[in-house]
Amino acid sequence: MAENEKTALIAMSGGVDSSVSAVLMLERGYTCMGATMKLYDSPEKNLKKTKTCCSDRDIYDAAYVAIKLGMPYEIIDLSDEFKDKVIMPFIKTYEAGGTPNPCIECNRYLKFVALRKLAKEKGYDNIVTGHYAQIEYNEETRRYLLKRSVDAKKDQSYVLYSLTQEELAHTIFPLGGMTKDETRAIAEKHGLINAEKGDSQDICFVPDGDYVGFMERYQNKSYAPGDFIDENGKVIGQHKGAVHYTTGQRKGLGIAAGERIFVYDKDMEKNLVFVGSEDKVFSKEFIVRDVNWISVPSIDAPVRLSIMTRYRGKEAMGTVEKISSEEVSEYYASRGRNFSAAETHSENGQEDFNTSDSYYKVTFDTPQRAITTGQAAVFYDGEYVYGGGTIDLVLKD
């Protein structure tokens, strides 16, 4: 690369967003290269009407656009890493009673790490993705900040909370200041093959949406049926296996209870699913782990923030505070779980992550519906992502 040359590696998913991102970077005078991550060769890849990313068709579309734009292009095979860092944790989280978000884990452990590595190898200074979010630099705090997209309906800052300062410093989101309609207009103007292509919505390795079926096929196993237990401890029916049910679920229970009932807890070891009235689904407090702070290096005193516990979910005000290992042990014991301060959950080795010695308690001002382990809790200060972590324990009254 020539001295002072602006360079960027474009993460190309085959969709319209990443393709337009490439167009915009070229128009800004960057020398660009395209790259697509090959993550999973699904036996269901030929299913029609699926809305996933990373399929063979997506790779074809990405390569076609790269060639049309005159960029060099590579496919990065990360299938082994994807199995270890995304698929198996996905399965383990469900089997432990939680509800995972594999796209966040992919961003955290694969996408930005692998793309940054390739960019360095090829001599490119920045990586570019088609995410709808914005990055700013605060001169006063000397920290990079993650900000919501101007298109509130497409904002993806929630799934990007794990980006470290190093990653934010070398990442560009060209679409953060645009709407989806503007993106498609640019694609049509440039005659891109995917200008009208729909957005990916489903999990790439579960294109039919049947995550339990996938888990059974992937591991060549089946999940045993068990008992539904009501608020009085009475068996009121049989379920298909506890992994089939999530906190707050009402439909598909198959119980003639004479009133509306909801899943509010599970005992995975005993294969029990607890159901009751809707008020049982609400809670105010939970513990988060693997917290990544963006706006600040860390917190020592309680902080008032707006908190989102589910992608596209509603935000609510609450307090985030650091708690000691002794306090964590007490909370876990109250829920019948063991906790060791020596255990660690983060596996990516990034210094920006707080791990097992830094757990935080979140307390909402008012009870919130269906807070679920395995999901991300993302903290906002206005338009900015203050930080976020993984919900590890929900505290019941």
mmCIF file of C-alpha atoms in Angstrom:
data_model
loop_
_atom_site.group_PDB
_atom_site.id
_atom_site.type_symbol
_atom_site.label_atom_id
_atom_site.label_comp_id
_atom_site.label_asym_id
_atom_site.label_seq_id
_atom_site.Cartn_x
_atom_site.Cartn_y
_atom_site.Cartn_z
ATOM 1 C CA MET A 1 0.000 0.000 0.000
ATOM 2 C CA ALA A 2 1.141 3.534 -0.749
ATOM 3 C CA GLU A 3 1.964 5.843 2.132
ATOM 4 C CA ASN A 4 -1.105 7.736 3.442
ATOM 5 C CA GLU A 5 -3.361 5.544 1.307
ATOM 6 C CA LYS A 6 -6.780 5.003 2.897
ATOM 7 C CA THR A 7 -7.552 1.288 3.002
ATOM 8 C CA ALA A 8 -10.489 -0.845 4.127
ATOM 9 C CA LEU A 9 -11.417 -4.517 4.255
ATOM 10 C CA ILE A 10 -15.155 -4.868 3.539
ATOM 11 C CA ALA A 11 -17.029 -7.669 5.338
ATOM 12 C CA MET A 12 -19.378 -8.802 2.564
ATOM 13 C CA SER A 13 -22.315 -10.949 3.618
ATOM 14 C CA GLY A 14 -23.941 -11.008 0.189
ATOM 15 C CA GLY A 15 -26.656 -8.637 1.339
ATOM 16 C CA VAL A 16 -27.483 -5.150 0.164
ATOM 17 C CA ASP A 17 -26.104 -3.420 3.290
ATOM 18 C CA SER A 18 -22.532 -4.670 3.035
ATOM 19 C CA SER A 19 -22.532 -4.185 -0.752
ATOM 20 C CA VAL A 20 -23.580 -0.545 -0.443
ATOM 21 C CA SER A 21 -20.975 -0.106 2.295
ATOM 22 C CA ALA A 22 -18.359 -1.149 -0.250
ATOM 23 C CA VAL A 23 -19.703 1.358 -2.778
ATOM 24 C CA LEU A 24 -19.590 4.173 -0.230
ATOM 25 C CA MET A 25 -16.026 3.392 0.865
ATOM 26 C CA LEU A 26 -14.823 3.363 -2.729
ATOM 27 C CA GLU A 27 -16.541 6.693 -3.306
ATOM 28 C CA ARG A 28 -14.717 8.070 -0.266
ATOM 29 C CA GLY A 29 -11.432 7.233 -1.935
ATOM 30 C CA TYR A 30 -10.524 4.086 -0.022
ATOM 31 C CA THR A 31 -8.660 1.195 -1.555
ATOM 32 C CA CYS A 32 -10.884 -1.758 -0.685
ATOM 33 C CA MET A 33 -10.900 -5.530 -0.553
ATOM 34 C CA GLY A 34 -13.941 -7.756 0.039
ATOM 35 C CA ALA A 35 -14.080 -10.772 2.324
ATOM 36 C CA THR A 36 -16.838 -13.229 3.231
ATOM 37 C CA MET A 37 -16.810 -15.551 6.217
ATOM 38 C CA LYS A 38 -17.820 -19.134 5.443
ATOM 39 C CA LEU A 39 -19.254 -20.279 8.746
ATOM 40 C CA TYR A 40 -21.522 -23.225 8.300
ATOM 41 C CA ASP A 41 -22.386 -25.668 5.530
ATOM 42 C CA SER A 42 -25.994 -26.400 6.416
ATOM 43 C CA PRO A 43 -27.661 -29.603 5.212
ATOM 44 C CA GLU A 44 -30.812 -27.476 5.085
ATOM 45 C CA LYS A 45 -29.152 -24.867 2.865
ATOM 46 C CA ASN A 46 -31.517 -25.550 -0.010
ATOM 47 C CA LEU A 47 -34.627 -24.812 2.038
ATOM 48 C CA LYS A 48 -36.749 -22.191 0.300
ATOM 49 C CA LYS A 49 -37.954 -18.949 1.840
ATOM 50 C CA THR A 50 -35.304 -18.836 4.539
ATOM 51 C CA LYS A 51 -33.846 -15.500 5.588
ATOM 52 C CA THR A 52 -30.365 -16.346 6.787
ATOM 53 C CA CYS A 53 -26.890 -15.077 5.994
ATOM 54 C CA CYS A 54 -23.704 -16.934 5.015
ATOM 55 C CA SER A 55 -25.341 -19.367 2.552
ATOM 56 C CA ASP A 56 -23.736 -20.440 -0.725
ATOM 57 C CA ARG A 57 -26.016 -17.971 -2.525
ATOM 58 C CA ASP A 58 -24.838 -15.188 -0.234
ATOM 59 C CA ILE A 59 -21.212 -15.995 -1.006
ATOM 60 C CA TYR A 60 -22.002 -15.921 -4.730
ATOM 61 C CA ASP A 61 -23.731 -12.547 -4.408
ATOM 62 C CA ALA A 62 -20.836 -11.112 -2.393
ATOM 63 C CA ALA A 63 -18.249 -12.287 -4.921
ATOM 64 C CA TYR A 64 -20.324 -10.948 -7.815
ATOM 65 C CA VAL A 65 -20.568 -7.485 -6.244
ATOM 66 C CA ALA A 66 -16.857 -7.432 -5.380
ATOM 67 C CA ILE A 67 -15.933 -8.265 -8.969
ATOM 68 C CA LYS A 68 -18.395 -5.683 -10.313
ATOM 69 C CA LEU A 69 -16.799 -3.031 -8.097
ATOM 70 C CA GLY A 70 -13.278 -4.065 -9.102
ATOM 71 C CA MET A 71 -12.175 -5.188 -5.641
ATOM 72 C CA PRO A 72 -10.014 -8.190 -4.738
ATOM 73 C CA TYR A 73 -12.033 -10.732 -2.802
ATOM 74 C CA GLU A 74 -11.459 -13.669 -0.448
ATOM 75 C CA ILE A 75 -13.516 -16.262 1.392
ATOM 76 C CA ILE A 76 -12.431 -16.927 4.985
ATOM 77 C CA ASP A 77 -13.240 -20.448 6.171
ATOM 78 C CA LEU A 78 -14.120 -20.159 9.864
ATOM 79 C CA SER A 79 -16.321 -23.247 10.071
ATOM 80 C CA ASP A 80 -14.252 -24.947 12.790
ATOM 81 C CA GLU A 81 -14.134 -21.810 14.924
ATOM 82 C CA PHE A 82 -17.841 -21.243 14.335
ATOM 83 C CA LYS A 83 -18.618 -24.704 15.661
ATOM 84 C CA ASP A 84 -16.537 -24.195 18.809
ATOM 85 C CA LYS A 85 -17.406 -20.588 19.606
ATOM 86 C CA VAL A 86 -20.979 -20.235 18.366
ATOM 87 C CA ILE A 87 -22.807 -23.509 17.718
ATOM 88 C CA MET A 88 -21.699 -25.462 20.801
ATOM 89 C CA PRO A 89 -22.240 -22.497 23.194
ATOM 90 C CA PHE A 90 -25.658 -22.048 21.548
ATOM 91 C CA ILE A 91 -26.544 -25.656 22.381
ATOM 92 C CA LYS A 92 -25.073 -25.512 25.889
ATOM 93 C CA THR A 93 -26.998 -22.348 26.714
ATOM 94 C CA TYR A 94 -30.308 -23.918 25.723
ATOM 95 C CA GLU A 95 -29.462 -27.084 27.622
ATOM 96 C CA ALA A 96 -28.647 -24.987 30.697
ATOM 97 C CA GLY A 97 -32.067 -23.357 30.546
ATOM 98 C CA GLY A 98 -31.161 -20.083 28.828
ATOM 99 C CA THR A 99 -31.915 -18.520 25.465
ATOM 100 C CA PRO A 100 -28.762 -17.663 23.473
ATOM 101 C CA ASN A 101 -28.112 -14.943 20.924
ATOM 102 C CA PRO A 102 -25.634 -16.533 18.493
ATOM 103 C CA CYS A 103 -25.258 -13.408 16.349
ATOM 104 C CA ILE A 104 -23.772 -11.544 19.316
ATOM 105 C CA GLU A 105 -21.390 -14.419 20.030
ATOM 106 C CA CYS A 106 -20.368 -14.462 16.367
ATOM 107 C CA ASN A 107 -19.617 -10.743 16.489
ATOM 108 C CA ARG A 108 -17.724 -11.101 19.758
ATOM 109 C CA TYR A 109 -15.575 -14.139 19.067
ATOM 110 C CA LEU A 110 -15.340 -14.430 15.281
ATOM 111 C CA LYS A 111 -16.369 -11.651 12.945
ATOM 112 C CA PHE A 112 -14.410 -8.661 14.179
ATOM 113 C CA VAL A 113 -11.469 -10.733 15.442
ATOM 114 C CA ALA A 114 -11.060 -12.657 12.171
ATOM 115 C CA LEU A 115 -11.599 -9.649 9.934
ATOM 116 C CA ARG A 116 -9.136 -7.537 11.903
ATOM 117 C CA LYS A 117 -6.565 -10.319 11.630
ATOM 118 C CA LEU A 118 -7.037 -10.609 7.854
ATOM 119 C CA ALA A 119 -6.910 -6.834 7.458
ATOM 120 C CA LYS A 120 -3.551 -6.683 9.232
ATOM 121 C CA GLU A 121 -2.201 -9.531 7.101
ATOM 122 C CA LYS A 122 -3.273 -7.800 3.884
ATOM 123 C CA GLY A 123 -2.166 -4.338 4.979
ATOM 124 C CA TYR A 124 -5.627 -2.770 5.321
ATOM 125 C CA ASP A 125 -6.114 -0.258 8.131
ATOM 126 C CA ASN A 126 -9.859 -0.545 8.684
ATOM 127 C CA ILE A 127 -12.624 -3.103 8.574
ATOM 128 C CA VAL A 128 -16.065 -2.126 7.292
ATOM 129 C CA THR A 129 -19.434 -3.799 7.877
ATOM 130 C CA GLY A 130 -22.990 -2.987 6.860
ATOM 131 C CA HIS A 131 -24.272 -2.606 10.412
ATOM 132 C CA TYR A 132 -26.637 0.241 11.226
ATOM 133 C CA ALA A 133 -24.745 1.962 14.043
ATOM 134 C CA GLN A 134 -22.314 4.860 14.440
ATOM 135 C CA ILE A 135 -18.839 5.232 15.918
ATOM 136 C CA GLU A 136 -17.557 8.477 17.379
ATOM 137 C CA TYR A 137 -14.383 9.500 19.192
ATOM 138 C CA ASN A 138 -14.581 11.546 22.386
ATOM 139 C CA GLU A 139 -11.533 13.808 22.608
ATOM 140 C CA GLU A 140 -12.131 14.544 26.282
ATOM 141 C CA THR A 141 -12.325 10.926 27.467
ATOM 142 C CA ARG A 142 -10.109 9.595 24.657
ATOM 143 C CA ARG A 143 -12.507 6.743 24.093
ATOM 144 C CA TYR A 144 -14.333 5.501 21.031
ATOM 145 C CA LEU A 145 -18.101 5.521 21.451
ATOM 146 C CA LEU A 146 -20.812 3.347 19.928
ATOM 147 C CA LYS A 147 -23.933 5.289 18.973
ATOM 148 C CA ARG A 148 -27.336 4.270 17.687
ATOM 149 C CA SER A 149 -28.144 4.461 13.987
ATOM 150 C CA VAL A 150 -30.198 7.378 12.730
ATOM 151 C CA ASP A 151 -32.644 4.744 11.432
ATOM 152 C CA ALA A 152 -34.235 3.610 14.701
ATOM 153 C CA LYS A 153 -36.014 0.696 13.004
ATOM 154 C CA LYS A 154 -32.728 -0.753 11.742
ATOM 155 C CA ASP A 155 -30.465 0.161 14.662
ATOM 156 C CA GLN A 156 -28.053 -2.698 15.478
ATOM 157 C CA SER A 157 -26.071 -1.158 18.322
ATOM 158 C CA TYR A 158 -27.502 -3.811 20.684
ATOM 159 C CA VAL A 159 -25.677 -6.673 18.926
ATOM 160 C CA LEU A 160 -22.428 -4.675 18.775
ATOM 161 C CA TYR A 161 -22.011 -3.916 22.486
ATOM 162 C CA SER A 162 -19.039 -6.302 22.756
ATOM 163 C CA LEU A 163 -16.786 -4.226 20.473
ATOM 164 C CA THR A 164 -13.584 -3.261 22.249
ATOM 165 C CA GLN A 165 -11.775 0.054 22.002
ATOM 166 C CA GLU A 166 -9.215 -1.508 19.663
ATOM 167 C CA GLU A 167 -11.945 -2.829 17.376
ATOM 168 C CA LEU A 168 -13.919 0.418 17.395
ATOM 169 C CA ALA A 169 -10.763 2.344 16.502
ATOM 170 C CA HIS A 170 -10.368 0.345 13.283
ATOM 171 C CA THR A 171 -14.014 -0.183 12.288
ATOM 172 C CA ILE A 172 -16.240 1.919 10.020
ATOM 173 C CA PHE A 173 -20.030 1.680 9.712
ATOM 174 C CA PRO A 174 -20.869 3.668 6.548
ATOM 175 C CA LEU A 175 -24.632 3.104 6.934
ATOM 176 C CA GLY A 176 -24.965 4.431 10.478
ATOM 177 C CA GLY A 177 -26.141 7.843 9.293
ATOM 178 C CA MET A 178 -28.553 6.492 6.668
ATOM 179 C CA THR A 179 -31.958 4.854 6.441
ATOM 180 C CA LYS A 180 -32.610 1.495 4.827
ATOM 181 C CA ASP A 181 -34.536 3.166 2.019
ATOM 182 C CA GLU A 182 -31.503 5.319 1.223
ATOM 183 C CA THR A 183 -29.324 2.212 1.189
ATOM 184 C CA ARG A 184 -31.548 0.426 -1.304
ATOM 185 C CA ALA A 185 -31.687 3.535 -3.491
ATOM 186 C CA ILE A 186 -27.877 3.540 -3.741
ATOM 187 C CA ALA A 187 -27.881 -0.179 -4.587
ATOM 188 C CA GLU A 188 -30.407 0.372 -7.369
ATOM 189 C CA LYS A 189 -28.466 3.342 -8.699
ATOM 190 C CA HIS A 190 -25.345 1.191 -9.024
ATOM 191 C CA GLY A 191 -27.203 -1.818 -10.412
ATOM 192 C CA LEU A 192 -26.213 -4.171 -7.601
ATOM 193 C CA ILE A 193 -27.497 -7.728 -7.904
ATOM 194 C CA ASN A 194 -28.886 -7.693 -4.365
ATOM 195 C CA ALA A 195 -30.617 -4.299 -4.426
ATOM 196 C CA GLU A 196 -34.002 -5.885 -3.619
ATOM 197 C CA LYS A 197 -32.698 -8.777 -1.556
ATOM 198 C CA GLY A 198 -34.493 -9.245 1.769
ATOM 199 C CA ASP A 199 -32.800 -8.841 5.133
ATOM 200 C CA SER A 200 -31.433 -11.887 6.927
ATOM 201 C CA GLN A 201 -33.547 -12.634 9.984
ATOM 202 C CA ASP A 202 -33.156 -16.288 10.899
ATOM 203 C CA ILE A 203 -30.193 -17.978 12.571
ATOM 204 C CA CYS A 204 -27.863 -19.045 9.759
ATOM 205 C CA PHE A 205 -27.465 -22.629 10.983
ATOM 206 C CA VAL A 206 -31.173 -23.028 11.848
ATOM 207 C CA PRO A 207 -32.842 -21.747 8.658
ATOM 208 C CA ASP A 208 -36.173 -23.442 9.384
ATOM 209 C CA GLY A 209 -36.403 -21.942 12.880
ATOM 210 C CA ASP A 210 -36.597 -25.346 14.595
ATOM 211 C CA TYR A 211 -33.663 -24.924 16.977
ATOM 212 C CA VAL A 212 -34.470 -28.043 19.038
ATOM 213 C CA GLY A 213 -34.665 -30.150 15.895
ATOM 214 C CA PHE A 214 -31.283 -28.761 14.866
ATOM 215 C CA MET A 215 -29.785 -29.564 18.277
ATOM 216 C CA GLU A 216 -31.088 -33.126 18.149
ATOM 217 C CA ARG A 217 -29.771 -33.736 14.632
ATOM 218 C CA TYR A 218 -26.448 -32.051 15.308
ATOM 219 C CA GLN A 219 -25.787 -34.164 18.403
ATOM 220 C CA ASN A 220 -27.669 -37.292 17.304
ATOM 221 C CA LYS A 221 -29.749 -37.216 20.471
ATOM 222 C CA SER A 222 -33.275 -36.516 21.612
ATOM 223 C CA TYR A 223 -34.663 -34.613 24.572
ATOM 224 C CA ALA A 224 -36.892 -36.485 26.979
ATOM 225 C CA PRO A 225 -40.376 -35.286 27.929
ATOM 226 C CA GLY A 226 -41.064 -34.132 31.481
ATOM 227 C CA ASP A 227 -43.572 -32.507 33.776
ATOM 228 C CA PHE A 228 -45.241 -29.096 33.798
ATOM 229 C CA ILE A 229 -45.443 -27.869 37.399
ATOM 230 C CA ASP A 230 -47.896 -25.193 38.542
ATOM 231 C CA GLU A 231 -47.385 -22.546 41.233
ATOM 232 C CA ASN A 232 -48.597 -24.981 43.903
ATOM 233 C CA GLY A 233 -46.053 -27.634 42.939
ATOM 234 C CA LYS A 234 -48.653 -29.818 41.241
ATOM 235 C CA VAL A 235 -48.004 -31.730 38.015
ATOM 236 C CA ILE A 236 -50.524 -30.415 35.479
ATOM 237 C CA GLY A 237 -49.262 -31.916 32.237
ATOM 238 C CA GLN A 238 -46.419 -33.315 30.169
ATOM 239 C CA HIS A 239 -43.996 -31.257 28.074
ATOM 240 C CA LYS A 240 -41.812 -32.250 25.121
ATOM 241 C CA GLY A 241 -38.516 -31.492 26.870
ATOM 242 C CA ALA A 242 -37.502 -28.399 28.840
ATOM 243 C CA VAL A 243 -35.290 -27.059 26.030
ATOM 244 C CA HIS A 244 -38.421 -26.396 23.969
ATOM 245 C CA TYR A 245 -39.631 -23.609 26.272
ATOM 246 C CA THR A 246 -38.511 -20.086 27.090
ATOM 247 C CA THR A 247 -39.366 -17.627 29.841
ATOM 248 C CA GLY A 248 -42.651 -15.847 29.166
ATOM 249 C CA GLN A 249 -43.897 -18.406 26.641
ATOM 250 C CA ARG A 250 -47.666 -18.943 26.557
ATOM 251 C CA LYS A 251 -48.454 -20.495 23.186
ATOM 252 C CA GLY A 252 -47.683 -24.097 22.342
ATOM 253 C CA LEU A 253 -47.797 -25.439 25.895
ATOM 254 C CA GLY A 254 -50.656 -27.841 25.196
ATOM 255 C CA ILE A 255 -52.138 -27.484 28.679
ATOM 256 C CA ALA A 256 -55.878 -27.085 29.274
ATOM 257 C CA ALA A 257 -55.545 -25.053 32.468
ATOM 258 C CA GLY A 258 -58.730 -23.022 32.161
ATOM 259 C CA GLU A 259 -56.735 -19.787 32.362
ATOM 260 C CA ARG A 260 -53.786 -18.149 30.648
ATOM 261 C CA ILE A 261 -50.542 -19.597 31.971
ATOM 262 C CA PHE A 262 -46.932 -18.799 31.167
ATOM 263 C CA VAL A 263 -43.528 -20.416 31.551
ATOM 264 C CA TYR A 264 -41.726 -18.622 34.373
ATOM 265 C CA ASP A 265 -38.908 -21.007 35.345
ATOM 266 C CA LYS A 266 -37.211 -24.303 34.495
ATOM 267 C CA ASP A 267 -35.191 -26.957 36.327
ATOM 268 C CA MET A 268 -32.997 -28.437 33.621
ATOM 269 C CA GLU A 269 -31.475 -31.155 35.818
ATOM 270 C CA LYS A 270 -34.914 -32.504 36.733
ATOM 271 C CA ASN A 271 -36.414 -31.603 33.337
ATOM 272 C CA LEU A 272 -39.229 -29.588 34.907
ATOM 273 C CA VAL A 273 -41.016 -26.572 33.424
ATOM 274 C CA PHE A 274 -42.798 -24.257 35.859
ATOM 275 C CA VAL A 275 -45.905 -22.432 34.695
ATOM 276 C CA GLY A 276 -48.160 -19.895 36.341
ATOM 277 C CA SER A 277 -49.925 -16.559 36.035
ATOM 278 C CA GLU A 278 -48.333 -13.777 34.010
ATOM 279 C CA ASP A 279 -47.149 -11.856 37.068
ATOM 280 C CA LYS A 280 -44.678 -14.700 37.741
ATOM 281 C CA VAL A 281 -42.872 -13.774 34.519
ATOM 282 C CA PHE A 282 -41.893 -10.314 35.799
ATOM 283 C CA SER A 283 -38.718 -9.559 37.756
ATOM 284 C CA LYS A 284 -36.609 -6.538 38.655
ATOM 285 C CA GLU A 285 -33.074 -7.795 39.289
ATOM 286 C CA PHE A 286 -30.510 -9.903 37.499
ATOM 287 C CA ILE A 287 -26.775 -10.581 37.353
ATOM 288 C CA VAL A 288 -24.658 -9.976 34.251
ATOM 289 C CA ARG A 289 -21.225 -11.362 33.417
ATOM 290 C CA ASP A 290 -18.630 -10.784 30.696
ATOM 291 C CA VAL A 291 -19.345 -7.073 30.735
ATOM 292 C CA ASN A 292 -17.715 -4.865 28.132
ATOM 293 C CA TRP A 293 -17.660 -1.146 28.929
ATOM 294 C CA ILE A 294 -17.488 1.274 26.012
ATOM 295 C CA SER A 295 -18.149 4.802 27.276
ATOM 296 C CA VAL A 296 -15.962 4.267 30.359
ATOM 297 C CA PRO A 297 -13.127 1.881 31.300
ATOM 298 C CA SER A 298 -15.183 0.483 34.216
ATOM 299 C CA ILE A 299 -17.576 1.533 36.969
ATOM 300 C CA ASP A 300 -17.077 1.475 40.730
ATOM 301 C CA ALA A 301 -20.214 3.291 41.877
ATOM 302 C CA PRO A 302 -23.827 2.522 40.838
ATOM 303 C CA VAL A 303 -24.816 4.097 37.511
ATOM 304 C CA ARG A 304 -28.295 4.998 36.287
ATOM 305 C CA LEU A 305 -28.821 3.834 32.714
ATOM 306 C CA SER A 306 -31.458 2.765 30.230
ATOM 307 C CA ILE A 307 -31.343 -1.008 29.802
ATOM 308 C CA MET A 308 -32.443 -3.338 27.015
ATOM 309 C CA THR A 309 -32.611 -7.083 27.727
ATOM 310 C CA ARG A 310 -33.709 -8.309 24.304
ATOM 311 C CA TYR A 311 -32.941 -7.288 20.726
ATOM 312 C CA ARG A 312 -35.680 -4.927 19.532
ATOM 313 C CA GLY A 313 -37.073 -5.055 23.065
ATOM 314 C CA LYS A 314 -38.271 -2.155 25.154
ATOM 315 C CA GLU A 315 -35.803 -0.161 27.218
ATOM 316 C CA ALA A 316 -36.376 0.652 30.864
ATOM 317 C CA MET A 317 -34.472 2.683 33.426
ATOM 318 C CA GLY A 318 -32.463 0.963 36.108
ATOM 319 C CA THR A 319 -29.254 0.908 38.128
ATOM 320 C CA VAL A 320 -26.104 -1.042 37.305
ATOM 321 C CA GLU A 321 -23.640 -1.724 40.113
ATOM 322 C CA LYS A 322 -20.554 -3.838 40.584
ATOM 323 C CA ILE A 323 -20.838 -6.582 43.203
ATOM 324 C CA SER A 324 -18.208 -8.576 45.071
ATOM 325 C CA SER A 325 -17.509 -12.273 44.635
ATOM 326 C CA GLU A 326 -19.032 -12.873 48.061
ATOM 327 C CA GLU A 327 -22.266 -11.167 47.012
ATOM 328 C CA VAL A 328 -22.312 -13.099 43.758
ATOM 329 C CA SER A 329 -21.939 -16.375 45.674
ATOM 330 C CA GLU A 330 -24.903 -15.484 47.863
ATOM 331 C CA TYR A 331 -27.102 -14.639 44.897
ATOM 332 C CA TYR A 332 -26.189 -17.860 43.118
ATOM 333 C CA ALA A 333 -26.772 -19.918 46.249
ATOM 334 C CA SER A 334 -30.246 -18.384 46.563
ATOM 335 C CA ARG A 335 -31.051 -19.868 43.165
ATOM 336 C CA GLY A 336 -29.488 -23.245 43.917
ATOM 337 C CA ARG A 337 -26.382 -22.656 41.811
ATOM 338 C CA ASN A 338 -22.739 -22.902 42.733
ATOM 339 C CA PHE A 339 -20.387 -20.054 41.945
ATOM 340 C CA SER A 340 -16.594 -19.967 41.943
ATOM 341 C CA ALA A 341 -14.783 -16.642 41.702
ATOM 342 C CA ALA A 342 -12.027 -18.461 39.841
ATOM 343 C CA GLU A 343 -14.243 -19.551 36.972
ATOM 344 C CA THR A 344 -14.121 -17.604 33.733
ATOM 345 C CA HIS A 345 -16.658 -17.207 30.960
ATOM 346 C CA SER A 346 -14.843 -15.070 28.385
ATOM 347 C CA GLU A 347 -12.750 -17.057 25.945
ATOM 348 C CA ASN A 348 -11.560 -14.443 23.521
ATOM 349 C CA GLY A 349 -8.634 -13.193 25.587
ATOM 350 C CA GLN A 350 -9.405 -9.538 24.945
ATOM 351 C CA GLU A 351 -8.183 -7.349 27.778
ATOM 352 C CA ASP A 352 -11.101 -4.946 27.385
ATOM 353 C CA PHE A 353 -13.451 -7.604 28.793
ATOM 354 C CA ASN A 354 -14.102 -7.906 32.499
ATOM 355 C CA THR A 355 -14.553 -11.586 33.341
ATOM 356 C CA SER A 356 -15.286 -13.717 36.387
ATOM 357 C CA ASP A 357 -14.125 -11.239 39.046
ATOM 358 C CA SER A 358 -16.373 -8.495 37.691
ATOM 359 C CA TYR A 359 -20.037 -9.369 37.937
ATOM 360 C CA TYR A 360 -22.686 -6.676 38.009
ATOM 361 C CA LYS A 361 -26.203 -6.501 39.407
ATOM 362 C CA VAL A 362 -28.879 -4.709 37.428
ATOM 363 C CA THR A 363 -31.986 -3.415 39.188
ATOM 364 C CA PHE A 364 -34.872 -2.048 37.138
ATOM 365 C CA ASP A 365 -37.052 0.719 38.559
ATOM 366 C CA THR A 366 -40.113 -1.388 37.790
ATOM 367 C CA PRO A 367 -40.474 -5.138 37.118
ATOM 368 C CA GLN A 368 -39.804 -6.178 33.522
ATOM 369 C CA ARG A 369 -41.262 -9.065 31.558
ATOM 370 C CA ALA A 370 -39.377 -12.260 30.680
ATOM 371 C CA ILE A 371 -35.784 -11.370 31.550
ATOM 372 C CA THR A 372 -33.953 -14.435 30.238
ATOM 373 C CA THR A 373 -30.538 -15.922 30.946
ATOM 374 C CA GLY A 374 -28.280 -16.159 27.922
ATOM 375 C CA GLN A 375 -29.615 -12.947 26.406
ATOM 376 C CA ALA A 376 -27.618 -9.708 26.370
ATOM 377 C CA ALA A 377 -28.297 -6.792 28.680
ATOM 378 C CA VAL A 378 -27.154 -3.630 26.921
ATOM 379 C CA PHE A 379 -26.860 -0.354 28.815
ATOM 380 C CA TYR A 380 -27.586 2.949 27.093
ATOM 381 C CA ASP A 381 -26.822 6.526 28.059
ATOM 382 C CA GLY A 382 -29.070 8.401 25.676
ATOM 383 C CA GLU A 383 -28.004 7.547 22.142
ATOM 384 C CA TYR A 384 -24.778 5.863 23.237
ATOM 385 C CA VAL A 385 -24.050 2.276 24.274
ATOM 386 C CA TYR A 386 -22.498 2.577 27.709
ATOM 387 C CA GLY A 387 -21.701 -1.139 27.887
ATOM 388 C CA GLY A 388 -23.309 -4.542 28.112
ATOM 389 C CA GLY A 389 -22.993 -8.145 29.214
ATOM 390 C CA THR A 390 -24.649 -11.560 29.302
ATOM 391 C CA ILE A 391 -27.591 -12.185 31.627
ATOM 392 C CA ASP A 392 -26.436 -15.050 33.829
ATOM 393 C CA LEU A 393 -28.890 -15.151 36.729
ATOM 394 C CA VAL A 394 -32.389 -13.715 37.165
ATOM 395 C CA LEU A 395 -33.287 -12.912 40.771
ATOM 396 C CA LYS A 396 -36.854 -13.762 41.718
ATOM 397 C CA ASP A 397 -38.754 -12.136 44.556
#
